[in-house]
């Protein structure tokens, strides 16, 4: 008889309500998972969620869920500052864990978590699994093939005015009235790097390989943020810029701001004979005008040419946050078929070390060496 994994989820906020819970509740998954429990500390939110999606168990206390719900897999979608502690508790209880970005906020925590998971024989998958996307693998192949000559540098990053502007949060009911002001607080793991730039950094390092050194500049733009009638004094940087050195003298500028985004492709590469844009529209390679005449794309591959992410089929194609669903099902697949995750905790740790080192560089004014690899 094939095994069915019992899954519980911590944190019933925006990403869970819009994406994770609708995905995990679909009947087509019942041959692999039983979505058994949800947990959220805000009174009434887990109960209302369980009732809406017909989930048998709900809790307002994380430890109680771990103790009583008889889970195989825990999906963590709480504020980022809780991820390390909740991940460690789940690992110690013998559960496999999916982190809805980012796994921890320090390298030391990531080291501890990876060692504990190994000792307990459980698996970790930390979103986002950017290199599961065929378009990113193709970009890596083209660069290695020398399509733009010798690679010089890259620019990437994420900017967005802030989670208080998510339309999901406009309602007044217990499920959608979710306060996002933790995104501006240090102790809660706030800031644009751990939340948004984690995508750019997984893609960049997935394509270029591990980083060697980092310099940072970082600060706070708006000193106060508001959500409905509540306000918070911002104590986490919301305007961070890193300069990163890779192998063979390749440099990247990586930015993260809770401010309006510049209109540019998600990732741009510049080489000795051309440049490459990578983003929602696909891949565009431009030969340098001095070598190839007018600036026009010499290679165009629309994003639609690269198909869906693994496990994203049927109803899941049109549900939001399907990339996170894909990562969760990757963990399920690895547990059921005893495979090592490709979306690895080691890659997540490398990205976390770059962020931590970048903040340290911004404070000290010193270049920081990166020690981890993946
Ligand atoms: N909002 C998005 O667009 C989005 C998209 C993808 C991933 N994410 C990631 O998902 C995670 C959650 O983000 P979000 O935007 O859904 O946050 P959110 O603020 O909307 O929701 C967080 C939920 O966690 C609950 N919570 C607070 N303390 C908790 C605890 N100790 N244990 C369990 N739950 C707790 C809150 O009550 C709230 O319901 C973050 O890691 C974020 O980076 C967010």
CSV table of N, CA, C and O and ligand atoms in Angstrom, one decimal, residues 10-18 20 39-42 45 62 76-80 82-83 86 100-102 160 163 166 168-169 178-183 194-196 199 321 323-324, ligand 1:
chain,number,residue,atom,x,y,z
A,10,UNK,N,1.6,25.8,9.7
A,10,UNK,CA,1.6,26.9,10.7
A,10,UNK,C,1.6,28.3,10.1
A,10,UNK,O,2.5,28.5,9.2
A,11,UNK,N,0.6,29.1,10.5
A,11,UNK,CA,0.6,30.5,9.9
A,11,UNK,C,-0.5,30.5,8.8
A,11,UNK,O,-0.3,30.1,7.7
A,12,UNK,N,-1.7,31.0,9.2
A,12,UNK,CA,-2.8,31.1,8.2
A,12,UNK,C,-3.0,32.5,7.7
A,12,UNK,O,-4.1,33.1,7.8
A,13,UNK,N,-1.9,33.2,7.3
A,13,UNK,CA,-2.0,34.5,6.8
A,13,UNK,C,-2.2,34.6,5.2
A,13,UNK,O,-2.7,33.7,4.6
A,14,UNK,N,-1.6,35.6,4.6
A,14,UNK,CA,-1.9,35.9,3.2
A,14,UNK,C,-1.5,34.8,2.3
A,14,UNK,O,-2.3,34.3,1.5
A,15,UNK,N,-0.2,34.4,2.4
A,15,UNK,CA,0.2,33.4,1.4
A,15,UNK,C,-0.5,32.0,1.6
A,15,UNK,O,-0.8,31.3,0.6
A,16,UNK,N,-0.8,31.7,2.8
A,16,UNK,CA,-1.6,30.5,3.1
A,16,UNK,C,-3.0,30.5,2.6
A,16,UNK,O,-3.5,29.6,1.9
A,17,UNK,N,-3.7,31.7,2.9
A,17,UNK,CA,-5.1,31.8,2.4
A,17,UNK,C,-5.2,31.9,0.9
A,17,UNK,O,-6.1,31.3,0.3
A,18,UNK,N,-4.3,32.7,0.3
A,18,UNK,CA,-4.4,32.9,-1.1
A,18,UNK,C,-3.9,31.6,-1.9
A,18,UNK,O,-4.4,31.3,-3.0
A,20,UNK,N,-1.4,28.5,-0.4
A,20,UNK,CA,-1.1,27.2,0.1
A,20,UNK,C,-2.3,26.3,0.5
A,20,UNK,O,-2.3,25.1,0.2
A,39,UNK,N,-2.7,25.9,12.0
A,39,UNK,CA,-2.3,26.5,13.3
A,39,UNK,C,-2.1,28.0,13.1
A,39,UNK,O,-1.5,28.4,12.1
A,40,UNK,N,-2.7,28.8,13.9
A,40,UNK,CA,-2.4,30.3,13.9
A,40,UNK,C,-2.7,30.8,15.3
A,40,UNK,O,-3.7,30.4,15.9
A,41,UNK,N,-1.9,31.6,15.9
A,41,UNK,CA,-2.1,32.1,17.3
A,41,UNK,C,-3.2,33.1,17.4
A,41,UNK,O,-3.7,33.4,18.5
A,42,UNK,N,-3.6,33.8,16.3
A,42,UNK,CA,-4.7,34.8,16.4
A,42,UNK,C,-6.0,34.1,16.7
A,42,UNK,O,-6.4,33.2,15.9
A,45,UNK,N,-8.7,32.4,14.0
A,45,UNK,CA,-8.2,32.3,12.6
A,45,UNK,C,-8.0,30.9,12.1
A,45,UNK,O,-8.5,30.5,11.0
A,62,UNK,N,1.5,26.3,18.6
A,62,UNK,CA,2.3,25.5,17.7
A,62,UNK,C,2.7,24.2,18.3
A,62,UNK,O,2.7,23.1,17.7
A,76,UNK,N,5.7,25.6,7.1
A,76,UNK,CA,5.8,26.8,8.0
A,76,UNK,C,5.6,28.0,7.1
A,76,UNK,O,6.4,28.3,6.2
A,77,UNK,N,4.6,28.8,7.5
A,77,UNK,CA,4.2,30.0,6.7
A,77,UNK,C,3.9,31.1,7.7
A,77,UNK,O,3.0,31.9,7.5
A,78,UNK,N,4.6,31.1,8.8
A,78,UNK,CA,4.5,32.1,9.9
A,78,UNK,C,5.5,33.3,9.5
A,78,UNK,O,6.3,33.1,8.6
A,79,UNK,N,5.5,34.4,10.3
A,79,UNK,CA,6.5,35.4,10.0
A,79,UNK,C,7.9,34.8,10.1
A,79,UNK,O,8.2,33.9,10.9
A,80,UNK,N,8.8,35.4,9.3
A,80,UNK,CA,10.1,34.7,9.1
A,80,UNK,C,10.9,34.5,10.4
A,80,UNK,O,11.7,33.6,10.6
A,82,UNK,N,10.1,33.5,13.1
A,82,UNK,CA,9.7,32.3,13.9
A,82,UNK,C,10.2,31.0,13.2
A,82,UNK,O,10.1,29.9,13.8
A,83,UNK,N,10.7,31.1,12.0
A,83,UNK,CA,11.0,29.9,11.2
A,83,UNK,C,12.0,29.0,11.8
A,83,UNK,O,11.8,27.8,11.8
A,86,UNK,N,10.5,27.3,15.0
A,86,UNK,CA,9.5,26.3,14.7
A,86,UNK,C,10.0,25.1,13.9
A,86,UNK,O,9.6,24.0,14.1
A,100,UNK,N,8.3,28.2,4.1
A,100,UNK,CA,7.8,29.2,3.1
A,100,UNK,C,8.6,30.4,3.2
A,100,UNK,O,8.2,31.4,3.8
A,101,UNK,N,9.8,30.4,2.6
A,101,UNK,CA,10.9,31.4,2.6
A,101,UNK,C,10.8,32.3,3.8
A,101,UNK,O,9.7,32.7,4.1
A,102,UNK,N,11.9,32.7,4.4
A,102,UNK,CA,13.2,32.1,4.3
A,102,UNK,C,13.5,31.2,5.5
A,102,UNK,O,12.9,31.4,6.5
A,160,UNK,N,9.0,46.7,-3.9
A,160,UNK,CA,7.5,46.7,-3.9
A,160,UNK,C,7.1,47.6,-2.7
A,160,UNK,O,7.8,47.6,-1.7
A,163,UNK,N,3.6,45.1,2.0
A,163,UNK,CA,2.6,44.2,2.2
A,163,UNK,C,1.3,44.8,2.8
A,163,UNK,O,0.2,44.1,2.7
A,166,UNK,N,-1.4,44.8,0.0
A,166,UNK,CA,-1.9,43.6,-0.6
A,166,UNK,C,-3.5,43.7,-0.5
A,166,UNK,O,-4.0,43.8,0.6
A,168,UNK,N,-5.6,41.4,-0.6
A,168,UNK,CA,-6.1,40.3,0.3
A,168,UNK,C,-6.4,40.8,1.7
A,168,UNK,O,-7.4,40.3,2.3
A,169,UNK,N,-5.7,41.8,2.2
A,169,UNK,CA,-5.8,42.2,3.6
A,169,UNK,C,-6.9,43.3,3.8
A,169,UNK,O,-7.1,43.7,5.0
A,178,UNK,N,-5.5,40.5,8.2
A,178,UNK,CA,-4.2,40.0,8.7
A,178,UNK,C,-3.1,41.1,8.7
A,178,UNK,O,-2.8,41.6,7.6
A,179,UNK,N,-2.7,41.5,9.9
A,179,UNK,CA,-1.8,42.6,10.1
A,179,UNK,C,-0.4,42.2,9.6
A,179,UNK,O,0.3,41.3,10.1
A,180,UNK,N,0.2,43.0,8.6
A,180,UNK,CA,1.5,42.6,8.0
A,180,UNK,C,2.6,43.5,8.5
A,180,UNK,O,3.7,43.5,8.0
A,181,UNK,N,2.4,44.2,9.6
A,181,UNK,CA,3.4,45.2,10.1
A,181,UNK,C,4.7,44.5,10.6
A,181,UNK,O,5.7,45.1,10.8
A,182,UNK,N,4.7,43.2,10.8
A,182,UNK,CA,5.9,42.4,11.2
A,182,UNK,C,7.0,42.6,10.1
A,182,UNK,O,8.2,42.4,10.4
A,183,UNK,N,6.5,42.8,8.9
A,183,UNK,CA,7.5,42.9,7.8
A,183,UNK,C,8.5,44.1,8.0
A,183,UNK,O,9.5,44.2,7.3
A,194,UNK,N,14.9,39.0,3.1
A,194,UNK,CA,14.4,37.6,3.5
A,194,UNK,C,13.1,37.3,2.8
A,194,UNK,O,12.8,36.2,2.5
A,195,UNK,N,12.3,38.3,2.6
A,195,UNK,CA,10.9,38.1,2.0
A,195,UNK,C,10.9,38.1,0.5
A,195,UNK,O,10.3,37.2,-0.1
A,196,UNK,N,11.6,39.1,-0.2
A,196,UNK,CA,11.5,39.2,-1.6
A,196,UNK,C,12.7,38.9,-2.4
A,196,UNK,O,12.7,38.2,-3.4
A,199,UNK,N,14.1,35.4,-3.7
A,199,UNK,CA,13.9,34.9,-5.1
A,199,UNK,C,15.1,35.2,-6.0
A,199,UNK,O,15.6,34.4,-6.6
A,321,UNK,N,0.3,31.3,-6.2
A,321,UNK,CA,1.5,30.8,-5.4
A,321,UNK,C,1.8,29.4,-5.8
A,321,UNK,O,2.2,28.6,-4.9
A,323,UNK,N,4.3,28.2,-7.3
A,323,UNK,CA,5.7,27.9,-7.1
A,323,UNK,C,5.9,27.3,-5.7
A,323,UNK,O,6.8,26.4,-5.5
A,324,UNK,N,5.2,27.8,-4.7
A,324,UNK,CA,5.4,27.3,-3.3
A,324,UNK,C,4.8,25.9,-3.2
A,324,UNK,O,5.3,25.0,-2.6
B,1,LIG,N1,2.3,37.7,1.3
B,1,LIG,C1,2.9,37.1,0.2
B,1,LIG,O1,2.7,37.6,-0.9
B,1,LIG,C2,3.9,36.0,0.3
B,1,LIG,C3,4.1,35.2,-0.8
B,1,LIG,C4,5.0,34.1,-0.7
B,1,LIG,C5,5.6,33.8,0.5
B,1,LIG,N2,5.4,34.6,1.6
B,1,LIG,C6,6.0,34.2,2.8
B,1,LIG,O2,5.1,33.5,3.6
B,1,LIG,C7,5.4,33.8,5.0
B,1,LIG,C8,4.1,34.4,5.6
B,1,LIG,O3,3.9,35.6,4.9
B,1,LIG,P1,2.4,36.2,4.8
B,1,LIG,O4,2.5,37.4,3.9
B,1,LIG,O5,1.4,35.2,4.6
B,1,LIG,O6,2.3,36.8,6.3
B,1,LIG,P2,1.0,37.3,7.0
B,1,LIG,O7,1.4,38.4,8.0
B,1,LIG,O8,-0.1,37.6,6.0
B,1,LIG,O9,0.5,36.0,7.9
B,1,LIG,C9,1.3,35.5,8.9
B,1,LIG,C10,0.3,34.6,9.8
B,1,LIG,O10,1.1,34.0,10.7
B,1,LIG,C11,0.5,34.1,12.0
B,1,LIG,N3,1.5,34.0,13.1
B,1,LIG,C12,2.0,35.0,13.8
B,1,LIG,N4,2.8,34.4,14.7
B,1,LIG,C13,2.8,33.1,14.5
B,1,LIG,C14,3.4,32.0,15.1
B,1,LIG,N5,4.3,32.1,16.1
B,1,LIG,N6,3.2,30.8,14.6
B,1,LIG,C15,2.4,30.6,13.6
B,1,LIG,N7,1.7,31.6,13.0
B,1,LIG,C16,2.0,32.8,13.4
B,1,LIG,C17,-0.2,35.4,11.9
B,1,LIG,O11,-1.3,35.5,12.8
B,1,LIG,C18,-0.7,35.5,10.5
B,1,LIG,O12,-2.0,34.9,10.3
B,1,LIG,C19,6.6,34.7,5.0
B,1,LIG,O13,7.7,33.9,5.2
B,1,LIG,C20,6.6,35.3,3.7
B,1,LIG,O14,7.9,35.7,3.3
B,1,LIG,C21,4.5,35.6,1.5
